[in-house]
XYZ file of C-alpha atoms in Angstrom:
262
model
C 104.011 117.606 134.347
C 100.376 117.300 133.156
C 99.035 114.462 131.038
C 99.019 116.493 127.817
C 102.700 117.389 128.247
C 103.563 113.756 128.879
C 101.706 112.727 125.734
C 103.446 115.354 123.621
C 106.859 114.287 124.907
C 106.107 110.734 123.848
C 104.922 111.915 120.429
C 108.128 113.896 120.033
C 110.066 110.719 120.819
C 108.045 108.770 118.246
C 108.495 111.410 115.546
C 112.244 111.737 116.160
C 112.735 107.972 116.182
C 111.028 107.499 112.811
C 112.748 110.550 111.362
C 116.103 108.950 112.145
C 114.899 105.661 110.667
C 113.844 107.363 107.425
C 117.395 107.002 106.050
C 117.268 103.201 106.255
C 113.510 102.546 106.275
C 113.387 101.242 102.712
C 116.223 98.771 103.364
C 114.094 96.608 105.674
C 111.818 93.743 104.597
C 108.428 94.448 106.108
C 108.790 98.135 105.257
C 109.755 98.275 101.588
C 108.543 95.620 99.136
C 111.282 93.564 97.470
C 109.434 91.087 95.243
C 106.283 90.639 93.205
C 104.854 87.973 95.500
C 104.620 90.437 98.391
C 103.415 93.233 96.124
C 100.650 91.024 94.746
C 99.699 90.029 98.284
C 99.215 93.661 99.285
C 97.229 94.451 96.143
C 94.988 91.437 96.781
C 94.427 92.536 100.394
C 93.423 96.044 99.345
C 91.161 94.785 96.564
C 89.500 92.391 99.008
C 88.649 95.098 101.525
C 88.567 98.328 99.511
C 87.889 97.328 95.898
C 89.401 99.181 92.959
C 90.230 102.841 93.471
C 88.207 104.364 90.613
C 89.413 107.823 91.618
C 88.056 107.572 95.168
C 89.970 109.518 97.855
C 91.928 107.486 100.410
C 94.001 108.629 103.393
C 97.182 106.638 104.110
C 98.047 107.361 107.742
C 101.675 107.153 108.926
C 102.569 106.864 105.253
C 106.329 106.833 105.852
C 108.252 106.760 102.585
C 105.050 106.092 100.639
C 105.154 102.321 100.134
C 101.443 101.789 100.835
C 100.504 105.079 99.168
C 102.010 103.856 95.884
C 100.118 100.554 96.050
C 96.853 102.430 96.572
C 97.756 104.809 93.748
C 98.383 101.845 91.455
C 94.867 100.592 92.265
C 93.451 103.895 91.055
C 92.806 105.714 94.323
C 93.339 109.443 94.774
C 95.879 109.166 97.593
C 96.793 111.481 100.453
C 99.674 110.279 102.614
C 99.987 111.786 106.093
C 103.029 111.388 108.304
C 104.408 112.943 111.486
C 107.999 112.981 110.192
C 109.251 115.597 107.733
C 112.200 113.326 106.912
C 109.860 110.495 105.911
C 107.751 112.896 103.855
C 110.794 114.194 101.986
C 111.660 110.663 100.896
C 108.045 109.912 100.010
C 107.801 112.992 97.799
C 111.084 112.165 96.075
C 109.892 108.622 95.292
C 106.581 109.925 93.965
C 108.472 112.374 91.762
C 110.625 109.592 90.342
C 107.548 107.519 89.521
C 105.580 110.563 88.351
C 102.822 109.464 90.721
C 100.334 112.148 91.701
C 100.181 111.549 95.453
C 99.556 114.307 97.989
C 101.859 114.013 101.011
C 101.152 116.164 104.073
C 102.593 116.562 107.562
C 100.246 115.762 110.399
C 99.359 113.826 113.533
C 97.331 110.660 112.883
C 95.341 111.333 116.055
C 94.431 114.868 114.905
C 94.698 114.972 111.121
C 93.091 118.424 110.612
C 91.500 117.023 107.445
C 87.914 117.949 106.565
C 84.874 116.045 107.818
C 83.743 113.157 105.586
C 86.597 113.738 103.105
C 87.643 110.135 102.362
C 86.105 106.934 101.064
C 88.799 104.921 102.838
C 91.420 105.304 105.561
C 94.345 102.858 105.618
C 97.063 102.303 108.214
C 100.013 99.921 108.285
C 101.943 99.363 111.528
C 100.553 102.545 113.115
C 98.071 101.413 115.756
C 100.699 99.868 118.045
C 102.365 103.321 118.359
C 99.211 105.292 119.193
C 99.179 107.299 122.403
C 95.384 107.584 122.472
C 93.644 105.042 120.202
C 90.077 106.052 121.177
C 90.858 109.626 120.109
C 92.528 108.410 116.917
C 89.652 106.109 115.981
C 87.147 108.920 116.542
C 89.239 111.122 114.255
C 89.347 108.478 111.528
C 85.587 108.008 111.860
C 85.144 111.770 111.419
C 87.145 112.051 108.183
C 85.463 109.036 106.579
C 82.406 109.481 104.404
C 79.265 107.565 105.430
C 79.745 104.037 104.146
C 83.518 104.541 104.081
C 86.007 101.834 105.052
C 88.824 101.777 107.579
C 91.553 99.177 107.027
C 94.120 98.621 109.773
C 97.118 96.344 109.132
C 99.098 95.669 112.289
C 100.489 93.026 114.618
C 100.403 91.932 118.228
C 104.114 91.730 119.047
C 103.621 91.304 122.790
C 104.032 88.103 124.761
C 103.029 85.084 122.640
C 99.490 83.930 123.457
C 99.499 80.338 122.123
C 101.733 77.311 122.653
C 102.859 77.396 119.006
C 103.699 81.110 119.215
C 105.673 80.615 122.438
C 107.640 77.757 120.859
C 108.468 79.822 117.774
C 109.587 82.767 119.932
C 111.847 80.466 121.977
C 113.418 79.032 118.819
C 113.949 82.559 117.481
C 115.838 83.491 120.664
C 117.959 80.345 120.399
C 118.794 81.100 116.744
C 119.763 84.655 117.721
C 122.215 83.302 120.314
C 123.746 80.713 117.990
C 123.874 82.938 114.905
C 123.123 86.579 115.723
C 123.229 87.712 112.092
C 123.115 91.335 110.902
C 121.147 93.923 112.848
C 118.138 95.503 111.191
C 119.142 98.691 109.359
C 118.646 101.762 111.521
C 116.987 99.825 114.363
C 117.585 101.475 117.753
C 116.167 98.902 120.149
C 116.702 101.040 123.240
C 114.538 103.864 121.853
C 112.054 101.422 120.318
C 111.544 99.662 123.649
C 111.309 102.946 125.562
C 108.506 104.057 123.245
C 106.782 100.683 123.438
C 106.681 100.819 127.246
C 104.719 104.102 127.118
C 102.166 103.631 124.340
C 98.571 102.499 124.880
C 99.178 98.998 123.541
C 102.406 98.477 125.485
C 101.471 94.848 126.195
C 100.661 94.182 122.539
C 98.076 95.441 120.043
C 95.555 92.635 120.441
C 93.145 92.440 117.539
C 90.108 91.824 119.748
C 90.910 94.892 121.845
C 91.154 97.037 118.697
C 87.797 95.659 117.526
C 86.189 96.608 120.857
C 87.499 100.175 120.587
C 86.375 100.518 116.969
C 82.878 99.334 117.805
C 82.721 101.719 120.771
C 83.644 104.542 118.369
C 80.691 103.715 116.127
C 82.277 101.541 113.449
C 80.220 98.600 112.212
C 80.800 95.374 110.247
C 84.214 94.944 111.867
C 86.131 91.959 110.469
C 89.542 90.515 111.397
C 91.396 89.112 108.375
C 94.454 86.943 109.054
C 94.774 85.738 105.461
C 98.097 87.501 104.878
C 100.193 84.479 103.933
C 101.175 85.759 100.475
C 102.506 88.988 101.992
C 104.396 87.073 104.653
C 105.970 84.602 102.214
C 107.215 87.477 100.099
C 108.710 89.226 103.119
C 110.360 86.075 104.480
C 112.372 85.664 101.298
C 114.470 88.638 102.375
C 114.518 88.037 106.142
C 117.051 86.094 108.224
C 115.713 82.965 109.944
C 115.531 84.657 113.361
C 113.274 87.404 112.038
C 111.126 84.893 110.148
C 110.553 82.983 113.388
C 109.828 86.132 115.374
C 107.226 87.226 112.840
C 105.660 83.776 112.706
C 105.214 83.963 116.505
C 103.204 87.194 116.230
C 99.510 87.623 115.495
C 99.534 89.644 112.250
C 96.199 90.800 110.924
C 94.129 93.259 108.936
C 90.987 94.753 110.486
C 88.272 96.173 108.259
C 85.572 98.421 109.682
C 82.789 100.479 108.103
C 81.354 103.865 109.012
C 77.541 103.586 108.847
């Protein structure tokens, strides 16, 4: 089997996995937003890196059920949400209809969006980069659809092996808590499929922020900044998470990366 066929098989696996998760996606802290503290944290993050929308077009990649799209819409952006999963898009469109929010949701591959050159003032992703099959190709695509001076904002996490003593200690405690008090499983989480996908993607050992920065700069992005000031978002999420998941998340390097197209 050639490389392209292998890549498509993996993308099929990714799309099918998230399509199945669409039914329970909004039940999970870290996906849906359950309190004003987290919501305000996201709005502050977007204002810090993107400013107010003022009718500017933004592309929300891997938009899922539209959680991030709605935040951007509330800031005044003209939002397009793109997702690989028709099931996710159906839920996103239904939510937008309920809120009477004018958000354009389209089916597409984040690595090959088929959107026009220089169409967007901003491109935003949340928890997408770790799943990419070919990040250099994806970053080149995002560079292409951005207007000159446009901003890319990546929100993601390095969930690989902990890289500091504190992170290793927190991960060990999380495993101990899971043994003592397993607690409820995450809604719709199929760990076997999740781990199979993770073993095959580009960042299989973890989406390290510095590695992403290197790839962005090689693509042509400038003024690349790593922002780890996400504590308000995390506190809001932890309110609805069991202790084990809180500890796991605290052991991960969670960040936002802003980059500009010259």
